[in-house]
Coordinates of C-alpha atoms and ligand atoms in Angstrom, one line a residue:
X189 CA -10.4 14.4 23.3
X190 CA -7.4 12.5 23.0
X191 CA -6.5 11.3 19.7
X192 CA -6.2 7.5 19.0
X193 CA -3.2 7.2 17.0
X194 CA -3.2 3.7 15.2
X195 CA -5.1 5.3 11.8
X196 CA -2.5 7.8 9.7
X197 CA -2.4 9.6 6.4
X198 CA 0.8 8.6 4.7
X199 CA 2.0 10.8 1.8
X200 CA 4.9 8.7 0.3
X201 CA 6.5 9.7 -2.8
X202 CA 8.6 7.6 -4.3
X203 CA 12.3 8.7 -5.8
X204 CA 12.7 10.1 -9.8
X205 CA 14.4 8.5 -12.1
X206 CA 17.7 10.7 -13.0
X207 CA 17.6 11.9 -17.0
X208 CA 19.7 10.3 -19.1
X209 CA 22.9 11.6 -20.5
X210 CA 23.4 12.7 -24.0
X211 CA 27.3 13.2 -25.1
X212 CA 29.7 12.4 -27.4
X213 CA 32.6 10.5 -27.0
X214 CA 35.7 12.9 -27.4
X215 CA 39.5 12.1 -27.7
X216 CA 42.8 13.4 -29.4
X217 CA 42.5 13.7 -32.8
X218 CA 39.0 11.7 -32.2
X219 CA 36.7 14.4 -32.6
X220 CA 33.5 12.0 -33.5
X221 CA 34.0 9.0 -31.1
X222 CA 30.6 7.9 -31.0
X223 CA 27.6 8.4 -28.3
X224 CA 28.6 7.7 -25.0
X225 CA 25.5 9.5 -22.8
X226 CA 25.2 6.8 -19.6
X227 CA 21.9 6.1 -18.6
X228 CA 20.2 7.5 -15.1
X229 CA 19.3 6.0 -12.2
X230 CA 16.2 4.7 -11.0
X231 CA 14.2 6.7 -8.2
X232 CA 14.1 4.6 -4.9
X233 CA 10.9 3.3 -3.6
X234 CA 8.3 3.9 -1.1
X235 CA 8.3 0.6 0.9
X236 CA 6.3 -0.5 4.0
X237 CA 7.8 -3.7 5.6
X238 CA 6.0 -5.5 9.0
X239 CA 8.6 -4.9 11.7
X240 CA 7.7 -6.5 14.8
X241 CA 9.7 -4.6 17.1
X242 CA 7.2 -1.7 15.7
X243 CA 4.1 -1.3 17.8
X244 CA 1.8 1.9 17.0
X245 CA 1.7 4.4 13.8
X246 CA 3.5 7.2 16.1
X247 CA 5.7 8.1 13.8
X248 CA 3.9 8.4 10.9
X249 CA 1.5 10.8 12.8
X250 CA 4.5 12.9 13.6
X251 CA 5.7 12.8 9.9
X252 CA 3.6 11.7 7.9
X253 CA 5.3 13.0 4.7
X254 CA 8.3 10.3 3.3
X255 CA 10.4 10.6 0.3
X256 CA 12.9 8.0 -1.2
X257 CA 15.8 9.5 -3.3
X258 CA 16.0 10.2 -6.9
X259 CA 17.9 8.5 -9.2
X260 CA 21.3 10.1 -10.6
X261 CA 21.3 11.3 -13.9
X262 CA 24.0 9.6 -16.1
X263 CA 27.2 11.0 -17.8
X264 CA 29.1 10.9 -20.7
X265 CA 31.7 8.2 -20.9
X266 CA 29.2 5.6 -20.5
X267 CA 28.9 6.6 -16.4
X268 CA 25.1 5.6 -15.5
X269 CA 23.4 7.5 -12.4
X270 CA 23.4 6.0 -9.1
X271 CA 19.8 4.9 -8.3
X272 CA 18.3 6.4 -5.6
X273 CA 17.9 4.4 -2.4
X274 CA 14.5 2.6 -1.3
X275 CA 13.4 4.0 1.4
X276 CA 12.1 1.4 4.1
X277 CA 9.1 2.3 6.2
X278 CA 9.0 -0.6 9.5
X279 CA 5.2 -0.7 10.3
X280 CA 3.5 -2.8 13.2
X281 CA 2.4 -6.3 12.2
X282 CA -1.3 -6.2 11.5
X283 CA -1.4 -3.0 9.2
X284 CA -4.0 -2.2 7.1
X285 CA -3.5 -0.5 3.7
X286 CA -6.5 2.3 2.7
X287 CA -6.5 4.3 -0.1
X288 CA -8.3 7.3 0.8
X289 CA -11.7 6.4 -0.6
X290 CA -11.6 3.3 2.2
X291 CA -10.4 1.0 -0.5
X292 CA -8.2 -1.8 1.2
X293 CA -4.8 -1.9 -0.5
X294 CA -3.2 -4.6 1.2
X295 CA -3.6 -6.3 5.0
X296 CA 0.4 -6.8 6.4
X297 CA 0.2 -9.6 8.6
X298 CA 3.6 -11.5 9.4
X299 CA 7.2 -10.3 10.2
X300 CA 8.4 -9.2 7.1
X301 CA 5.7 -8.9 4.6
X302 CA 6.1 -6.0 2.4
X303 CA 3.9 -3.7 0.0
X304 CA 5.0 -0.7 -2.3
X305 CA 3.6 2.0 -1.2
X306 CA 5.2 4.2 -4.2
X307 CA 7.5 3.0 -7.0
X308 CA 10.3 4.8 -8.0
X309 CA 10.8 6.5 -11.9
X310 CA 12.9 4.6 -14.4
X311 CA 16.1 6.3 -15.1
X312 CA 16.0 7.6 -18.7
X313 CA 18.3 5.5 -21.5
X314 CA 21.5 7.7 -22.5
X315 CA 22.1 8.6 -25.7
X316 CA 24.9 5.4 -26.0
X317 CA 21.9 2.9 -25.4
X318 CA 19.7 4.8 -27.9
X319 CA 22.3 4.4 -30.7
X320 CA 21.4 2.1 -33.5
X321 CA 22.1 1.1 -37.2
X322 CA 20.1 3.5 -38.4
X323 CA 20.7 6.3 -35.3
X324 CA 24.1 6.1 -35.2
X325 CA 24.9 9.4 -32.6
X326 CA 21.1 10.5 -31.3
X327 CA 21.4 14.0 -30.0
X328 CA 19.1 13.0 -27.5
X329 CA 18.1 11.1 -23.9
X330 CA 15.0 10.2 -22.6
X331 CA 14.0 11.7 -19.6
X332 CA 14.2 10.5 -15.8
X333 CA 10.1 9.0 -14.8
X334 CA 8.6 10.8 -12.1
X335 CA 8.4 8.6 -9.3
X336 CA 4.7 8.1 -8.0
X337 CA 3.2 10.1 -5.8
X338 CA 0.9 8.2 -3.0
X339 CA -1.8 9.4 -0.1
X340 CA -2.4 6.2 1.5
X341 CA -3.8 5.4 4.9
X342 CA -2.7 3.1 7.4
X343 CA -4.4 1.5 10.0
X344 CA -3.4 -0.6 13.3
X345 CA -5.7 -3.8 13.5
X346 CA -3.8 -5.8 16.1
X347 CA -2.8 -9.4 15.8
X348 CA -3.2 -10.8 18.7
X349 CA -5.3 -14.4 20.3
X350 CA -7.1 -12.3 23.2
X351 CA -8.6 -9.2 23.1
X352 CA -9.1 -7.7 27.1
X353 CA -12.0 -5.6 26.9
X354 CA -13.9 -3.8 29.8
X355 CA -14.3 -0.5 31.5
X356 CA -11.5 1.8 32.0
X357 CA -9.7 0.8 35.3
X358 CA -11.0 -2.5 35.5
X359 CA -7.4 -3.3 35.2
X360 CA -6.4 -4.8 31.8
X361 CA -3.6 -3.0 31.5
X362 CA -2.4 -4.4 35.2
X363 CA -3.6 -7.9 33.6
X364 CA -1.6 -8.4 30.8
X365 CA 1.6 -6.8 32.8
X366 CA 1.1 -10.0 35.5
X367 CA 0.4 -12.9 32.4
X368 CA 3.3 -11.8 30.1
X369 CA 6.7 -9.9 30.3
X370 CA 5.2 -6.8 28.6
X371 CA 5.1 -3.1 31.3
X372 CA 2.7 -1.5 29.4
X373 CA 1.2 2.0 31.4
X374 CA -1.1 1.4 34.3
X375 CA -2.9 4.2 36.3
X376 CA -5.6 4.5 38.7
X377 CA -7.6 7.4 36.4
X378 CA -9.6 6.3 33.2
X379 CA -8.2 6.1 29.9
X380 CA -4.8 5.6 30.7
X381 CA -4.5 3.2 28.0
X382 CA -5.0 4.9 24.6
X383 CA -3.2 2.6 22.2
X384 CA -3.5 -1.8 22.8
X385 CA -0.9 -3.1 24.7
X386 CA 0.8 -6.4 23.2
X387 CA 2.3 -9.3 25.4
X388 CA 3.1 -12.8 25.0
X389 CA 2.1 -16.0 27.3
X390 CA 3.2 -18.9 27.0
X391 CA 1.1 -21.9 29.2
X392 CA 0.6 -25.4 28.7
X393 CA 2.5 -25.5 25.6
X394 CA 1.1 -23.2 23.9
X395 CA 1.9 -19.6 23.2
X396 CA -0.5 -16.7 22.4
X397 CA -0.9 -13.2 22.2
X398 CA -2.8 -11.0 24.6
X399 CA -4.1 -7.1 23.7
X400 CA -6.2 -4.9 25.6
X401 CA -8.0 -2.2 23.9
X402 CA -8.3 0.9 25.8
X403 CA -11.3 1.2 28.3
X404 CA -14.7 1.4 26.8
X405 CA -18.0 2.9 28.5
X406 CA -21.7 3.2 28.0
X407 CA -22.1 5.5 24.8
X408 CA -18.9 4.6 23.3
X409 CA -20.7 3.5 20.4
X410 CA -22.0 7.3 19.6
X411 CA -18.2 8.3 20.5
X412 CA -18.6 8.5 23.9
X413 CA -15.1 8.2 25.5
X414 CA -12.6 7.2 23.0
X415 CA -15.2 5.4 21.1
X416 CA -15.7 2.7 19.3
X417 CA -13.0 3.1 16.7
X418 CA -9.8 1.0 18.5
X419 CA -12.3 -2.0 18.6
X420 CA -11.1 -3.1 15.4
X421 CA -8.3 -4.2 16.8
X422 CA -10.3 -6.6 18.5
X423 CA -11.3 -8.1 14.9
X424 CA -9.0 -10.5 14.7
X425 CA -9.0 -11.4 18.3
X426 CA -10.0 -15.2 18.2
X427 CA -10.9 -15.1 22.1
X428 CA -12.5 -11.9 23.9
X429 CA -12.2 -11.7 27.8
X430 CA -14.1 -9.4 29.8
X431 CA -12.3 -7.7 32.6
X432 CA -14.6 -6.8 35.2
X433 CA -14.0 -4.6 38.5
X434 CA -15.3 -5.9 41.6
X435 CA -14.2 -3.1 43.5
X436 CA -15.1 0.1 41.7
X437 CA -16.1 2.9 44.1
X438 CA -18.5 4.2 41.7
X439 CA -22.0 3.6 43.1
X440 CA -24.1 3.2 40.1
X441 CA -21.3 0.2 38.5
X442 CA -21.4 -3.4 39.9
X443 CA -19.8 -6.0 37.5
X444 CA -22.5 -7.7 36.1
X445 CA -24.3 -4.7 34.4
X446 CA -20.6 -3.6 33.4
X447 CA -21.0 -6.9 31.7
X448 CA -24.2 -6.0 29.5
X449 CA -23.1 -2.7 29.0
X450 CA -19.9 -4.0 27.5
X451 CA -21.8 -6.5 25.3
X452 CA -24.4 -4.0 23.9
X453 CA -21.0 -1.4 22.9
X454 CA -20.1 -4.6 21.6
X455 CA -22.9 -5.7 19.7
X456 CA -23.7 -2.1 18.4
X457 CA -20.1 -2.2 16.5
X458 CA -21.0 -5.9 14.7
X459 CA -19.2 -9.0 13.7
X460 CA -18.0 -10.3 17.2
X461 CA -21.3 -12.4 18.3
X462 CA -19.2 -15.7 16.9
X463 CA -15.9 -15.0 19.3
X464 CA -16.0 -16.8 22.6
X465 CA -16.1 -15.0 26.0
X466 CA -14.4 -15.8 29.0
X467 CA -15.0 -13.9 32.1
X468 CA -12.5 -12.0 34.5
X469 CA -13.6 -11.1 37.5
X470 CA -10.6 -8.9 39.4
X471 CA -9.2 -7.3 41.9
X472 CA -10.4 -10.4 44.5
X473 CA -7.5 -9.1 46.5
X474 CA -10.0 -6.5 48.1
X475 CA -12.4 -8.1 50.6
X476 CA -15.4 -6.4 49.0
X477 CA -14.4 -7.3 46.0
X478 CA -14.0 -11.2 46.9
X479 CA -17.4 -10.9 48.3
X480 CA -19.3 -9.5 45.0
X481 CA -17.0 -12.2 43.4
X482 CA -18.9 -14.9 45.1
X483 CA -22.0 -12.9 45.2
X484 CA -22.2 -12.8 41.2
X485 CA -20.6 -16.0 40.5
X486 CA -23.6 -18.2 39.8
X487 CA -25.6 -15.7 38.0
X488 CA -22.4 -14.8 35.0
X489 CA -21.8 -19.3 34.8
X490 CA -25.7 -19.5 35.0
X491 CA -25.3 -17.4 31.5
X492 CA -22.8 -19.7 30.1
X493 CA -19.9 -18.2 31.3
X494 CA -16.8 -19.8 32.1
X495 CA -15.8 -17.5 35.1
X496 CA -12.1 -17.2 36.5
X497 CA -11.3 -14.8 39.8
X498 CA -8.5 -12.8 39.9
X499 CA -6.0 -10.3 41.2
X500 CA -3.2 -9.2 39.0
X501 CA -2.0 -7.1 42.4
X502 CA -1.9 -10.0 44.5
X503 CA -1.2 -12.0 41.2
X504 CA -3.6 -15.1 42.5
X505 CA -5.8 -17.0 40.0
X506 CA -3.3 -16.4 37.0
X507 CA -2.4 -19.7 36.0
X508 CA -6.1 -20.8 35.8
X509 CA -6.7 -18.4 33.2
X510 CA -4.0 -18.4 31.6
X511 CA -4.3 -22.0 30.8
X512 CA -8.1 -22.1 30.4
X513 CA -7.1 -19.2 27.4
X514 CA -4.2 -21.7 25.7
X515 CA -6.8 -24.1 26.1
X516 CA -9.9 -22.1 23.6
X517 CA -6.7 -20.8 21.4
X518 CA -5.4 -24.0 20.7
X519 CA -9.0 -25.2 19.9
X520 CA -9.8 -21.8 17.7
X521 CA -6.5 -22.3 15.9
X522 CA -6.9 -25.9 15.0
X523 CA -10.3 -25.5 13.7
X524 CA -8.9 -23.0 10.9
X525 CA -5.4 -23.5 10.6
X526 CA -5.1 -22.8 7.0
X527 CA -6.6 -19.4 7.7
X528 CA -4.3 -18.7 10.3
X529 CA -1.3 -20.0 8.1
X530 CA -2.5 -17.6 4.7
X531 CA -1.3 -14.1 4.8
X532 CA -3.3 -12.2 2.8
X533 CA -1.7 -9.4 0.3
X534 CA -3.7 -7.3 -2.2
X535 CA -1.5 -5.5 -4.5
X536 CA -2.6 -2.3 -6.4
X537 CA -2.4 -3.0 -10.2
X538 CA 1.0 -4.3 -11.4
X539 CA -0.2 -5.1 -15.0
X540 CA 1.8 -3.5 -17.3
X541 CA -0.7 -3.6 -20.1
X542 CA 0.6 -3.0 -23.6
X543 CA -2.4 -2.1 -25.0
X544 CA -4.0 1.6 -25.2
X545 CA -6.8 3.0 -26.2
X546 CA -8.0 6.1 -28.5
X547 CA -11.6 7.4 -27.5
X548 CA -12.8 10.9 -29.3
X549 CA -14.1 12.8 -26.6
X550 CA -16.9 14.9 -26.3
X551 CA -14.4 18.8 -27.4
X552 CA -13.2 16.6 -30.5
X553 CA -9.9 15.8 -29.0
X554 CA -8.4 12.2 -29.4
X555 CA -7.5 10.5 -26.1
X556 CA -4.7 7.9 -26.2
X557 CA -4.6 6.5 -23.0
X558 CA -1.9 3.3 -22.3
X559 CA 1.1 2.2 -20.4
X560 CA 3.6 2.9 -22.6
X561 CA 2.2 5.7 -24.6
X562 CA 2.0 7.7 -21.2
X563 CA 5.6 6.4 -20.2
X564 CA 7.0 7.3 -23.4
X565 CA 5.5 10.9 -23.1
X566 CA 7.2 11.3 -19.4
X567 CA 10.6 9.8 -20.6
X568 CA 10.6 12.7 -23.3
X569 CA 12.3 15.9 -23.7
X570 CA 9.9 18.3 -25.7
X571 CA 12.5 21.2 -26.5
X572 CA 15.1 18.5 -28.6
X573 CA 13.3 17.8 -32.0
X574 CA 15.4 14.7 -32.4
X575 CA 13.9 13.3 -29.0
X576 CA 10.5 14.3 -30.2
X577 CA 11.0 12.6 -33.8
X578 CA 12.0 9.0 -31.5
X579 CA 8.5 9.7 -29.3
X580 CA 6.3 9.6 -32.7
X581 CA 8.4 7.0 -34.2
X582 CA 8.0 4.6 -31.1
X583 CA 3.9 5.9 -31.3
X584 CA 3.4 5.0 -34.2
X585 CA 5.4 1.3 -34.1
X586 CA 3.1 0.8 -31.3
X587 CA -0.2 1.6 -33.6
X588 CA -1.4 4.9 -32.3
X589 CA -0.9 6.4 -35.5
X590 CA -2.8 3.6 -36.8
X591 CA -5.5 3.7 -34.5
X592 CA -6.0 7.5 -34.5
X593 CA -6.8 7.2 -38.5
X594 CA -9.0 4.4 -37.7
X595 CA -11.2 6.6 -34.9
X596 CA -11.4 9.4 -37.9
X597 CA -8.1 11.3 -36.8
X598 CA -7.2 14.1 -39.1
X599 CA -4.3 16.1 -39.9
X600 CA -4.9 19.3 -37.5
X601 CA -6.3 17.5 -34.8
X602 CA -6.2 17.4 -31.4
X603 CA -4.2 14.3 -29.7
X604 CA -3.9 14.1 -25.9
X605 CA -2.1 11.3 -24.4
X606 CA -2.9 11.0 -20.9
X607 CA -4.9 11.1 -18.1
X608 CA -7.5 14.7 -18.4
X609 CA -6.0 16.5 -15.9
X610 CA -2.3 15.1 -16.9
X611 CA -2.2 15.0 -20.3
X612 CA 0.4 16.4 -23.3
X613 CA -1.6 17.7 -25.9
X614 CA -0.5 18.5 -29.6
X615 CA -2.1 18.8 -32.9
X616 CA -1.7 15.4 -34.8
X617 CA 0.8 15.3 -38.1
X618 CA 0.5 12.4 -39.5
X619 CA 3.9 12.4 -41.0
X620 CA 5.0 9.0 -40.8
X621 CA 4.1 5.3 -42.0
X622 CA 0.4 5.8 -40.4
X623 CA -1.5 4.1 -43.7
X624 CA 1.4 2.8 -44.9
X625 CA -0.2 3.0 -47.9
X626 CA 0.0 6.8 -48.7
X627 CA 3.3 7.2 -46.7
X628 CA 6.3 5.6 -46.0
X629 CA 8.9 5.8 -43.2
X630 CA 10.2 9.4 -41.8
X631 CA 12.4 10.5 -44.3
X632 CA 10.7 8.6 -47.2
X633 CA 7.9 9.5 -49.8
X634 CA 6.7 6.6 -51.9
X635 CA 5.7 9.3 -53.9
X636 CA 8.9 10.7 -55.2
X637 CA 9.8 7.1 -55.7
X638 CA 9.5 5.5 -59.2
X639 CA 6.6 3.0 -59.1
X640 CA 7.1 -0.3 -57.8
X641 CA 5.0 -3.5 -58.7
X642 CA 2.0 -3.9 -55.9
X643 CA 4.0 -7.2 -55.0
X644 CA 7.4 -5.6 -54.6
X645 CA 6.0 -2.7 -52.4
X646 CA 4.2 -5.0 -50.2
X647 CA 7.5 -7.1 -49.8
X648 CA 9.4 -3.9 -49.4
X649 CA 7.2 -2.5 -46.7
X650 CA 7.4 -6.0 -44.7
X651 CA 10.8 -5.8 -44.7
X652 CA 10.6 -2.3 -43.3
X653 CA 8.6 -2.8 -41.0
X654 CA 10.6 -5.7 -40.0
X655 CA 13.7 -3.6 -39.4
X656 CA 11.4 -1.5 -37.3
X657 CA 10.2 -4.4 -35.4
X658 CA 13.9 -5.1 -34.5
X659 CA 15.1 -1.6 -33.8
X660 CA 12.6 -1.1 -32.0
X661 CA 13.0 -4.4 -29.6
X662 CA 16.1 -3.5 -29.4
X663 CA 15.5 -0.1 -27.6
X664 CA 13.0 -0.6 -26.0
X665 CA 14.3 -2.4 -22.7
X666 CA 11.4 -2.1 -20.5
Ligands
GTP749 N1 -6.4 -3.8 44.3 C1 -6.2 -4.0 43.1 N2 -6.0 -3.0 42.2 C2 -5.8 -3.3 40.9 C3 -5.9 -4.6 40.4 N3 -5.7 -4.6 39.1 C4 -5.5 -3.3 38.8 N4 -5.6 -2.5 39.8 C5 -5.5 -1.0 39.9 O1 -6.5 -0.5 39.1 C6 -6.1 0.7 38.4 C7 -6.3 0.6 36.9 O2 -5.5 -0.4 36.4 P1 -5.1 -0.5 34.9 O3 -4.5 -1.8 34.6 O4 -4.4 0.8 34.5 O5 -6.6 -0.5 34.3 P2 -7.1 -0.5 32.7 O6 -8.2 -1.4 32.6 O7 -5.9 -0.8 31.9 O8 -7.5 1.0 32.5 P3 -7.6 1.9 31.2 O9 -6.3 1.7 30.5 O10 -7.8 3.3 31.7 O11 -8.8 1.4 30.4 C8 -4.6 0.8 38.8 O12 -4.5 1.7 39.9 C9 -4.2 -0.6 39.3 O13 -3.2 -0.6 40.2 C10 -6.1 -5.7 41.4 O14 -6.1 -6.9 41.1 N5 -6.3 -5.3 42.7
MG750 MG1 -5.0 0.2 30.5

């Protein structure tokens, strides 16, 4: 069977971020000139953007697999990485976003609306821009972010005002290839149409779009044929027209049981009973079929039809219809404009929450699980002590030291941060101002201090913490 390409796995992967840069500065008779490590770049992103000029999912079928580039890592002398560039993915207008559980991401309708499909990784901070008062040459930089990693789907619902839908051959394609300027494929065997065709009218004023769907036939809702699945691009059809064949040689076919055939495929895939129908009945060019024409006529307006006869060979009866369809589009649009006007974009989660959690889990290992605590974990570089000493200092300014004592944390114990199956994993010290009561900053022991008034060590601890505060804000840019 031949496969319907307008529903694709994407893999995108966004760009890393390129690692930081940790040097020192170095001149004639300058030996110690200071930290001058630039920062990296930031990995490019994954990007879908509504092209018009795109029509199907082709490509993606063909490659499916897209990569942006990573981000440079910086240099000494203050030289930051490149970042790596975007990389732009044109998709047809009408797109649908899936994750792969069926979960819809986002719905791209209109020329240039956008989604990111994968975000590129920050570009770790040099060693310059981790400098402070207090670390005046770190021997460190934090590490490029892994850019994320995406399996999305994508799937074709087209946009268009009229949906053509009928047996193969009934000549849809030939249809839309008469009313607008589009040459879409047209053959005298079934199925020749296996993606909707796209053209534009414009009559009375108004302009619309036109789609055919690719032939149906009895069954098609148990797969028969190519299906049912390409009906959803019939979804957002405002006005469905059924092409029927006057002058199909097949003996057991005549147009009006077509007709109910059509209508029970329709029916058994749901949610089009509120469009309205107009009838096509083509191919009048043939003296038979002008006769059945006639013939059947009565009985299809009898049923509340509006019935317009047609050949797109001969082109005769085209301006009828074409009007009669400006006519219901202009009345469908005008009685929900503001629908028409919204274009609808669910993002995936862009909060950047703050907050984390610590839960004990069930092997007695501590979960911290949070924005920044994860971040911070990726940014760092586990083999430089130094750059491990700024992870549990930023931690612990954050709380986690905090909040780990408070869940019944002990020295010895288990800490993962991170999700389970991507987590670092270490046994807890709690070296530095966790409690501040029984410990002070890194580097200080209240307890080798002479002993200060209750007052004074409060006051004394504020003001630490207050540095903190600052150093911290100060390096932490994101
Ligand atoms: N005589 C005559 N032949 C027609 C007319 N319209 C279409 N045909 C022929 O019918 C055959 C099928 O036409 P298509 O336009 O490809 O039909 P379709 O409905 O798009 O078919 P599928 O894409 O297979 O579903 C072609 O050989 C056309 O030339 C018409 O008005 N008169
Ligand atoms: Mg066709």
């Amino acid at each position: 069977m031949t496969t319907f390409v307008d529903r694709v796995e994407l893999h995108a992967a966004a760009g890393n971020g390129g690692h930081g840069c940790a040097s020192v500065h170095r001149e004639k008779f300058k030996p110690l000139g200071g930290p001058d490590g630039g920062n990296g770049g930031r990995g490019g992103d994954v990007t879908l953007v509504v092209d018009q000029d795109v029509t199907t999912l082709l490509d993606y079928h063909h490659s499916p697999h897209r990569k942006a580039t990573n981000g440079q890592p910086g240099a000494g002398d203050n030289r930051s990485g490149k970042d790596g560039q975007d990389l732009v993915l044109p998709v047809p207008d009408g797109t649908v976003v899936l994750d792969r559980d069926g979960n819809v991401l986002a719905d791209l309708v209109g020329h240039g609306t956008t989604f990111v499909a994968g975000q590129g990784g920050r570009g770790g901070l040099g060693n310059a821009a981790l400098a402070s008062a207090r670390r005046k040459a770190p021997g460190f930089a934090l590490l490029g972010e892994p850019g994320e990693s995406r399996d999305i789907v994508l799937e074709l619902k087209t946009v268009a005002d009229v949906a053509l839908v009928g047996y193969p051959s009934a000549g849809k394609s030939s249809l839309i290839s008469v009313l607008s300027a589009a040459k879409p494929k047209i053959a005298d065997y079934p199925f020749t149409t296996l993606v909707p065709n796209l053209g534009v009218v414009t009559a009375g004023g108004t302009v619309y779009t036109i789609a055919d769907v690719p032939g149906l036939i009895p069954g098609a809702s148990q797969g028969k044929g190519l299906g049912l699945e390409f009906l959803r691009h019939v979804e957002r059809c405002s006005v469905l027209v059924h092409v029927l064949d006057t002058a199909t040689l097949e003996s057991d076919r005549d147009p009006v049981s077509d007709l109910d055939i059509i209508e029970e495929e329709l029916k058994q895939y749901g949610g089009l009973d509120d469009r309205p129908r107009i009838v096509v009945l083509n191919k009048i060019d043939i003296p038979d079929g002008q006769d059945l024409a006639d013939m059947i006529r009565p009985e299809l307006e009898e049923r509340g039809y509006r019935v317009f006869e047609v050949s797109a060979v001969a082109r005769t009866g085209l301006k009828e219809l074409s009007f009669a369809l400006a006519g219901v589009i202009a009345e469908a649009r005008a009685a929900k404009p503001v629908e028409e006007a919204t274009r609808i974009v669910i993002r995936p989660k862009a909060v950047d929450d703050t907050g984390f959690t610590v839960t004990l889990e069930e092997d007695g290992i501590y979960r911290v699980r949070g924005e920044k605590p994860e971040r911070w974990v990726r940014q760092t570089d586990f083999n430089n002590d130094e750059a491990v000493g700024y992870l549990a200092d930023r931690l612990n300014r954050l709380g986690v030291e905090d909040e780990l004592m408070k869940a019944g944390a002990r020295a010895g114990d288990g800490v993962a941060i991170g999700a389970e199956d991507n987590a670092v994993v270490f046994d807890w010290e709690p070296t530095m101002a966790a409690g501040a009561e029984m410990l002070g900053r890194r580097g200080e022991d209240h307890r080798l201090e002479a002993p200060r008034p209750a007052a004074q060590r409060r006051r004394d601890r504020e003001s630490e913490r207050d540095d903190a505060q600052r150093e911290f804000d100060d390096f932490d840019p994101f």
